[in-house]
Short mmCIF file of C-alpha atoms and ligand atoms in Angstrom, two decimals:
data_model
loop_
_atom_site.label_atom_id
_atom_site.label_comp_id
_atom_site.label_asym_id
_atom_site.label_seq_id
_atom_site.Cartn_x
_atom_site.Cartn_y
_atom_site.Cartn_z
CA MET K 29 3.81 10.66 -19.17
CA SER K 30 4.64 7.15 -18.08
CA PRO K 31 5.36 6.30 -14.45
CA THR K 32 8.93 5.54 -13.38
CA LEU K 33 7.79 2.95 -10.81
CA LEU K 34 4.73 1.37 -9.28
CA VAL K 35 4.06 0.59 -5.62
CA GLY K 36 2.21 -2.72 -5.80
CA LEU K 37 -0.52 -2.84 -3.16
CA ASP K 38 -3.41 -4.47 -5.05
CA ASP K 39 -6.29 -2.03 -5.43
CA ARG K 40 -4.28 0.62 -3.57
CA SER K 41 -1.30 0.44 -5.95
CA TYR K 42 0.05 3.77 -7.14
CA PRO K 43 2.57 5.21 -9.59
CA ILE K 44 5.69 7.23 -8.80
CA PHE K 45 6.90 9.73 -11.39
CA ILE K 46 10.53 10.87 -11.11
CA GLU K 47 11.49 13.64 -13.53
CA ASP K 48 13.40 16.88 -13.72
CA GLY K 49 10.86 19.72 -14.03
CA ILE K 50 7.76 17.56 -13.56
CA MET K 51 6.14 20.19 -11.28
CA ALA K 52 4.74 22.04 -14.29
CA GLU K 53 3.26 18.82 -15.77
CA ILE K 54 1.37 17.64 -12.70
CA GLY K 55 -1.94 19.28 -13.68
CA ALA K 56 -1.99 17.62 -17.10
CA ASP K 57 -1.32 14.19 -15.60
CA LEU K 58 -3.78 14.59 -12.71
CA ALA K 59 -6.53 15.69 -15.12
CA ASN K 60 -6.38 12.23 -16.71
CA ARG K 61 -6.44 10.37 -13.40
CA ARG K 62 -9.77 11.62 -12.09
CA ILE K 63 -8.75 11.15 -8.48
CA ALA K 64 -10.71 14.15 -7.21
CA LYS K 65 -13.03 16.91 -8.36
CA ARG K 66 -10.95 19.69 -6.80
CA TYR K 67 -7.90 19.86 -4.59
CA ALA K 68 -6.60 21.66 -1.53
CA VAL K 69 -2.85 22.04 -1.97
CA ILE K 70 -1.10 22.11 1.41
CA ALA K 71 2.36 23.64 1.76
CA ASP K 72 4.40 25.49 4.35
CA ASP K 73 4.98 29.21 3.81
CA LEU K 74 8.51 28.76 2.39
CA VAL K 75 7.67 26.00 -0.09
CA ALA K 76 4.48 27.84 -1.11
CA LYS K 77 6.65 30.83 -2.08
CA LEU K 78 9.10 28.67 -4.03
CA TYR K 79 6.80 26.27 -5.87
CA GLY K 80 3.19 27.19 -5.06
CA SER K 81 2.63 29.27 -8.18
CA THR K 82 4.17 26.67 -10.58
CA LEU K 83 1.94 23.93 -9.20
CA MET K 84 -1.20 26.08 -9.00
CA ARG K 85 -0.68 27.31 -12.59
CA SER K 86 -0.21 23.74 -13.80
CA LEU K 87 -3.50 22.71 -12.13
CA GLU K 88 -5.32 25.78 -13.47
CA ASP K 89 -4.01 25.21 -17.01
CA ALA K 90 -5.41 21.66 -16.84
CA GLY K 91 -8.81 22.97 -15.70
CA ILE K 92 -8.48 21.60 -12.16
CA ALA K 93 -9.99 23.69 -9.37
CA ALA K 94 -7.60 24.09 -6.43
CA GLU K 95 -6.95 26.19 -3.32
CA LEU K 96 -3.55 26.72 -1.73
CA LEU K 97 -3.50 26.42 2.09
CA THR K 98 -0.31 27.26 3.97
CA PHE K 99 1.00 26.80 7.50
CA PRO K 100 4.23 28.02 9.20
CA HIS K 101 7.30 25.99 8.20
CA GLY K 102 9.20 23.73 10.62
CA GLU K 103 8.77 20.54 12.65
CA ALA K 104 7.00 22.59 15.37
CA SER K 105 3.98 22.78 13.03
CA LYS K 106 3.62 19.00 12.76
CA ASN K 107 1.07 18.78 15.54
CA LEU K 108 -2.62 18.43 16.28
CA HIS K 109 -3.04 22.21 16.43
CA THR K 110 -2.00 22.68 12.78
CA PHE K 111 -4.01 19.56 11.91
CA THR K 112 -7.18 21.08 13.44
CA GLU K 113 -6.58 24.47 11.79
CA LEU K 114 -6.17 22.85 8.38
CA ALA K 115 -9.20 20.58 8.91
CA SER K 116 -11.29 23.65 9.77
CA ARG K 117 -10.14 25.40 6.63
CA LEU K 118 -11.06 22.36 4.54
CA ALA K 119 -14.53 22.36 6.11
CA GLN K 120 -14.93 26.11 5.55
CA LEU K 121 -14.00 25.64 1.89
CA GLY K 122 -16.63 22.91 1.64
CA ILE K 123 -14.08 20.24 0.68
CA ASP K 124 -16.12 17.04 0.38
CA ARG K 125 -15.57 13.32 -0.22
CA LYS K 126 -15.09 13.82 -3.97
CA ASP K 127 -12.22 16.26 -3.34
CA GLY K 128 -8.59 15.57 -2.51
CA LEU K 129 -5.42 16.97 -0.98
CA ILE K 130 -1.99 17.58 -2.49
CA ALA K 131 1.00 17.63 -0.12
CA LEU K 132 3.59 20.03 -1.56
CA GLY K 133 6.70 20.00 0.60
CA GLY K 134 9.03 17.96 2.78
CA GLY K 135 8.34 15.30 5.39
CA VAL K 136 6.42 17.55 7.78
CA THR K 137 3.98 18.57 5.04
CA GLY K 138 3.66 15.05 3.62
CA ASP K 139 3.06 13.40 7.01
CA LEU K 140 0.64 16.08 8.18
CA THR K 141 -1.31 16.21 4.90
CA GLY K 142 -1.42 12.42 4.66
CA PHE K 143 -2.86 12.17 8.17
CA LEU K 144 -5.37 14.90 7.37
CA ALA K 145 -6.37 12.99 4.21
CA ALA K 146 -6.70 9.77 6.24
CA SER K 147 -9.03 11.37 8.79
CA TYR K 148 -10.93 14.26 7.16
CA LEU K 149 -14.44 12.92 6.38
CA ARG K 150 -12.95 9.53 7.37
CA GLY K 151 -10.65 9.58 4.37
CA ILE K 152 -10.23 11.51 1.13
CA PRO K 153 -7.61 10.85 -1.58
CA PHE K 154 -4.23 12.56 -1.52
CA VAL K 155 -1.22 13.12 -3.74
CA GLN K 156 2.42 13.53 -2.69
CA VAL K 157 4.69 16.15 -4.28
CA PRO K 158 7.83 15.88 -2.11
CA THR K 159 10.32 18.76 -2.30
CA THR K 160 13.23 17.56 -0.12
CA LEU K 161 15.61 14.69 -0.84
CA LEU K 162 14.56 13.00 2.41
CA SER K 163 10.87 13.08 1.54
CA GLN K 164 11.55 12.06 -2.08
CA VAL K 165 13.44 8.91 -1.11
CA ASP K 166 11.56 8.05 2.06
CA SER K 167 8.46 9.63 3.57
CA SER K 168 6.44 10.32 0.40
CA VAL K 169 6.41 6.62 -0.49
CA GLY K 170 4.87 3.96 1.74
CA GLY K 171 1.92 5.64 3.44
CA LYS K 172 3.25 6.47 6.90
CA THR K 173 1.41 9.60 7.99
CA GLY K 174 1.10 11.37 11.31
CA VAL K 175 1.89 14.20 13.68
CA ASP K 176 4.03 14.72 16.78
CA ILE K 177 2.67 15.06 20.33
CA PRO K 178 4.64 16.42 23.31
CA GLU K 179 5.52 12.84 24.34
CA GLY K 180 7.23 12.04 21.05
CA LYS K 181 7.51 12.35 17.30
CA ASN K 182 4.98 10.62 15.03
CA LEU K 183 3.12 9.07 17.97
CA VAL K 184 -0.29 9.78 16.40
CA GLY K 185 -0.88 8.73 12.81
CA ALA K 186 -2.15 6.21 10.29
CA PHE K 187 -0.99 4.06 7.42
CA TYR K 188 -2.64 5.74 4.44
CA GLN K 189 -1.30 5.48 0.91
CA PRO K 190 -1.24 8.35 -1.59
CA LYS K 191 -2.85 7.94 -5.03
CA VAL K 192 0.25 9.12 -6.89
CA VAL K 193 3.71 10.54 -6.10
CA TYR K 194 5.34 13.20 -8.31
CA ILE K 195 9.06 13.70 -7.67
CA ASP K 196 10.60 16.75 -9.35
CA THR K 197 14.37 16.35 -9.04
CA ALA K 198 14.89 19.99 -10.12
CA VAL K 199 13.68 21.23 -6.73
CA LEU K 200 16.85 19.89 -5.08
CA THR K 201 18.75 22.93 -6.40
CA THR K 202 16.96 25.15 -3.86
CA LEU K 203 17.45 22.72 -0.97
CA PRO K 204 19.85 23.87 1.81
CA GLN K 205 23.09 21.79 1.77
CA ILE K 206 22.46 20.38 5.26
CA GLU K 207 19.08 18.99 4.16
CA LEU K 208 20.65 17.47 1.07
CA LEU K 209 23.18 15.74 3.33
CA GLY K 210 20.43 14.52 5.65
CA GLY K 211 18.67 12.93 2.68
CA LEU K 212 21.90 11.32 1.50
CA ALA K 213 22.20 9.38 4.77
CA GLU K 214 18.86 7.69 4.00
CA VAL K 215 20.01 7.11 0.42
CA ILE K 216 23.16 5.26 1.57
CA LYS K 217 20.93 3.26 3.92
CA TYR K 218 19.10 1.68 0.97
CA GLY K 219 22.33 0.31 -0.46
CA VAL K 220 23.40 -1.16 2.86
CA ILE K 221 20.09 -2.84 3.66
CA ARG K 222 19.24 -4.31 0.27
CA ASP K 223 21.36 -3.51 -2.75
CA PHE K 224 25.12 -3.93 -3.03
CA ASP K 225 25.17 -2.64 -6.65
CA PHE K 226 23.45 0.54 -5.57
CA PHE K 227 25.99 0.94 -2.76
CA VAL K 228 28.77 0.71 -5.37
CA PHE K 229 26.91 3.24 -7.53
CA MET K 230 27.00 5.66 -4.58
CA GLU K 231 30.74 5.06 -4.12
CA GLN K 232 31.41 5.67 -7.81
CA ASN K 233 29.20 8.72 -8.26
CA LEU K 234 29.89 10.69 -5.10
CA ASP K 235 31.09 13.87 -6.85
CA ARG K 236 28.32 13.80 -9.44
CA ILE K 237 25.72 13.39 -6.71
CA LEU K 238 27.12 16.14 -4.51
CA GLY K 239 27.25 18.33 -7.64
CA LEU K 240 23.55 17.50 -8.30
CA GLU K 241 24.36 16.14 -11.76
CA ARG K 242 20.95 15.42 -13.29
CA GLU K 243 21.30 11.84 -14.48
CA SER K 244 23.03 10.57 -11.36
CA ILE K 245 20.41 12.20 -9.13
CA GLN K 246 17.63 10.73 -11.24
CA GLN K 247 19.16 7.26 -11.08
CA MET K 248 19.85 7.56 -7.36
CA ILE K 249 16.29 8.60 -6.44
CA THR K 250 14.81 5.95 -8.73
CA SER K 251 16.87 3.23 -7.03
CA CYS K 252 15.83 4.38 -3.56
CA CYS K 253 12.13 4.53 -4.48
CA ARG K 254 12.38 1.12 -6.19
CA ILE K 255 13.81 -0.44 -3.02
CA LYS K 256 11.30 1.33 -0.80
CA ALA K 257 8.41 0.29 -3.07
CA GLU K 258 9.54 -3.37 -2.97
CA VAL K 259 9.79 -3.34 0.83
CA VAL K 260 6.44 -1.60 1.33
CA ALA K 261 4.69 -3.91 -1.15
CA ALA K 262 5.97 -6.90 0.84
CA ASP K 263 5.12 -5.52 4.28
CA GLU K 264 2.97 -2.39 4.27
CA ARG K 265 2.34 -2.25 8.02
CA GLU K 266 5.85 -2.92 9.27
CA SER K 267 5.22 -6.28 10.85
CA ASP K 268 8.38 -7.77 9.36
CA LEU K 269 10.51 -6.78 6.34
CA ARG K 270 9.70 -3.04 6.50
CA ARG K 271 11.59 -2.87 9.78
CA ILE K 272 14.85 -3.04 7.80
CA LEU K 273 14.16 0.56 6.76
CA ASN K 274 14.94 1.44 10.37
CA PHE K 275 18.65 0.68 9.92
CA GLY K 276 20.54 3.42 11.77
CA HIS K 277 17.32 4.69 13.34
CA THR K 278 17.47 2.91 16.72
CA ILE K 279 20.47 4.83 18.05
CA GLY K 280 19.87 7.58 15.45
CA HIS K 281 16.44 8.53 16.85
CA ALA K 282 17.81 8.48 20.40
CA VAL K 283 20.70 10.77 19.40
CA GLU K 284 18.28 13.09 17.56
CA ALA K 285 16.00 13.33 20.61
CA ALA K 286 18.86 13.68 23.11
CA SER K 287 20.18 16.61 21.06
CA ASP K 288 16.72 18.22 21.38
CA PHE K 289 16.51 17.87 17.59
CA THR K 290 19.43 20.22 16.98
CA ILE K 291 20.99 17.29 15.07
CA ILE K 292 18.70 16.86 12.06
CA HIS K 293 17.17 13.44 11.36
CA GLY K 294 19.44 12.39 8.48
CA LEU K 295 22.64 13.30 10.28
CA ALA K 296 21.46 11.41 13.38
CA VAL K 297 20.73 8.41 11.13
CA ALA K 298 24.30 8.60 9.76
CA ILE K 299 25.64 8.45 13.33
CA GLY K 300 23.18 5.64 14.12
CA MET K 301 24.25 3.61 11.08
CA VAL K 302 27.91 3.72 12.16
CA ALA K 303 26.90 2.76 15.73
CA ALA K 304 24.90 -0.19 14.33
CA LEU K 305 27.92 -1.24 12.27
CA ARG K 306 30.03 -1.32 15.43
CA LEU K 307 27.41 -3.49 17.16
CA SER K 308 27.38 -5.76 14.14
CA VAL K 309 31.17 -6.23 14.21
CA ALA K 310 31.13 -6.70 18.02
CA ASN K 311 28.63 -9.54 17.53
CA ASP K 312 30.67 -11.14 14.72
CA LEU K 313 27.78 -10.56 12.32
CA CYS K 314 29.67 -8.46 9.81
CA LYS K 315 33.29 -8.37 8.63
CA LYS K 316 35.31 -5.39 9.86
CA GLN K 317 36.26 -4.69 6.26
CA ASP K 318 32.60 -4.33 5.12
CA ALA K 319 31.73 -2.18 8.13
CA GLY K 320 34.77 0.01 7.40
CA ARG K 321 33.74 0.40 3.76
CA ILE K 322 30.21 1.52 4.71
CA ALA K 323 31.52 3.96 7.34
CA ALA K 324 34.02 5.31 4.79
CA LEU K 325 31.19 6.09 2.33
CA ILE K 326 29.15 7.82 5.03
CA ASN K 327 32.22 9.88 5.92
CA ALA K 328 33.08 10.61 2.27
CA PHE K 329 29.68 12.27 1.79
CA GLY K 330 30.57 14.62 4.66
CA LEU K 331 28.16 12.97 7.08
CA PRO K 332 28.96 12.62 10.80
CA THR K 333 30.00 9.21 12.13
CA GLU K 334 30.46 9.87 15.86
CA ILE K 335 28.03 10.79 18.63
CA PRO K 336 29.01 14.34 19.73
CA ARG K 337 30.97 14.21 23.01
CA GLU K 338 28.70 16.72 24.72
CA LEU K 339 25.54 14.62 24.34
CA ASP K 340 24.36 13.08 27.61
CA ARG K 341 24.74 9.27 27.23
CA GLU K 342 22.10 8.53 29.89
CA ARG K 343 19.54 10.58 27.95
CA ILE K 344 20.40 8.66 24.78
CA LYS K 345 19.80 5.39 26.67
CA LYS K 346 16.50 6.68 28.05
CA TYR K 347 15.31 7.50 24.53
CA LEU K 348 16.45 4.08 23.28
CA LEU K 349 14.06 2.44 25.73
CA THR K 350 11.09 4.69 24.92
CA ASP K 351 11.43 4.43 21.13
CA LYS K 352 8.36 3.28 19.14
CA LYS K 353 10.43 0.35 17.89
CA THR K 354 11.12 -0.91 21.42
CA VAL K 355 8.83 -3.85 22.17
CA ALA K 356 8.22 -4.94 25.80
CA GLY K 357 11.42 -3.21 26.93
CA SER K 358 13.46 -4.99 24.28
CA VAL K 359 15.44 -2.75 21.96
CA PHE K 360 15.62 -4.01 18.38
CA PHE K 361 18.54 -3.24 16.11
CA VAL K 362 18.90 -3.60 12.35
CA LEU K 363 22.44 -4.91 11.87
CA PRO K 364 24.27 -5.44 8.57
CA THR K 365 25.74 -8.87 7.89
CA THR K 366 27.35 -7.73 4.64
CA ILE K 367 26.83 -4.79 2.26
CA GLY K 368 23.27 -5.26 0.98
CA LYS K 369 21.95 -7.52 3.76
CA VAL K 370 20.79 -6.92 7.32
CA ILE K 371 19.19 -8.84 10.17
CA ILE K 372 16.85 -7.59 12.87
CA THR K 373 17.82 -8.61 16.38
CA ASN K 374 17.27 -7.77 20.03
CA GLU K 375 20.24 -9.88 21.08
CA VAL K 376 22.55 -6.99 21.78
CA SER K 377 23.90 -6.78 25.30
CA GLU K 378 23.71 -3.65 27.40
CA SER K 379 27.49 -3.66 27.72
CA GLN K 380 27.85 -3.60 23.94
CA VAL K 381 25.43 -0.65 23.74
CA ASN K 382 27.40 1.11 26.49
CA LEU K 383 30.61 0.54 24.56
CA VAL K 384 29.15 2.03 21.38
CA LEU K 385 27.86 5.03 23.34
CA SER K 386 31.14 5.56 25.21
CA ARG K 387 33.27 8.60 24.43
CA LYS K 388 36.45 7.82 22.50
N1 LIG M 424 10.76 5.59 7.07
C1 LIG M 424 10.59 4.24 7.30
C2 LIG M 424 9.37 3.65 6.67
O1 LIG M 424 8.74 4.29 5.87
O2 LIG M 424 9.01 2.55 6.99
#
C-alpha cells in the first residue's frame, strides 16, 4: 500500500492512507511499520460493535497482538475519569513503552486516545483510525489531543502526533446524516480558507457528495487532508498559520456552548462561518458577491446559516470572551477576503459583533 499523503514534520512525519475498505488492510500495513510490539485498540461501545471485529481480525491475521478496550460513547466520556479508567486498564494489561495505542472512532476517541498516548508512561506511539467525516478531515490529522473539564471543552491536552492515519471512506455509509452534515461544514471551510479550486469542486459535486459517491468522497477527503497537512507542517503548534483552521469557530464555538451542545460542532461552525462572512463584508474585507457565494454553498448542503432565535445572545457573548482563542480579552476572528484566502484580526468592533448576533 502506498500512502495518499504525508504530514511533513521532520522526524515526526507520518503517512495518511485514504481508501475505501482499508480497515481490513490495516494489520498488514502496520506489521511492516514496526511501530509497536502490541496494541491496545480504543473505541467507544458503538464503534467497537460496528468495526471492532474487522480491525481486530486484520491485526490478528497479520500476527499483531492486540486488546480491544471500550468506553461509553458520547462527548460526556471525553474527560479525566475515562482517561484514568483507560490508563488503569493499560497498566493492568502490562502495556509498556514498546507497545502502542490505536484510536478507532470519531473525534472523542481520537482526542482521548491521543492524550492517553501522550501521557501514559510519558508517551507511547499511537495510530489514528477515524470513523466519522469530521475526524477524517480534521481531528485525526495534526496532533491536537485532549479531554474536556467542567470549565470547558479541550482545556486539558497536548500536541502529540500519531505515527500513521488510516482513513476508510467506506465507514461513512454507517454515519448518521447529521454527523455527515457536521463534517461537511469543516470540509467547506478548507475551500474558503485556502483553496478556491476545491471550493468549486464542492459546488460542482454537491449531489455526488451527498450521495456518498465513492470517487468524489475520496477526492474530497484527500483535498481536506492535503490542506490540513500543509497547514500543520507550517505551524504545528498554532502560533500563526494554523489559526486559519479556526474559521467559523469563534462565533461557532460560542453558539455551540450557548446551546448547551444541542447544536453539534459542525452545524455551529456552519453558523459561525456565515457570521464571520457578515463581519468580513461589514469591514469591507470581502466582496458581498463572494460572501453570498460561500453562504449559498453552506445552505445548499443543508447546513444552517442563522443563529437560532431562541439562543440567549448574552450567553453567546460571554462564551466569545472565554474562548481558548481569546487572548488578553481580545477576540480574534478569521475573516475571508476572497474565496480561498482569509486574514486573522481582532479589529472587529463590539457593535459589529452585536449586529451579527442580532435577531433578524
Ligand atoms: N481543528 C483545528 C486544528 O486542528 O488546528
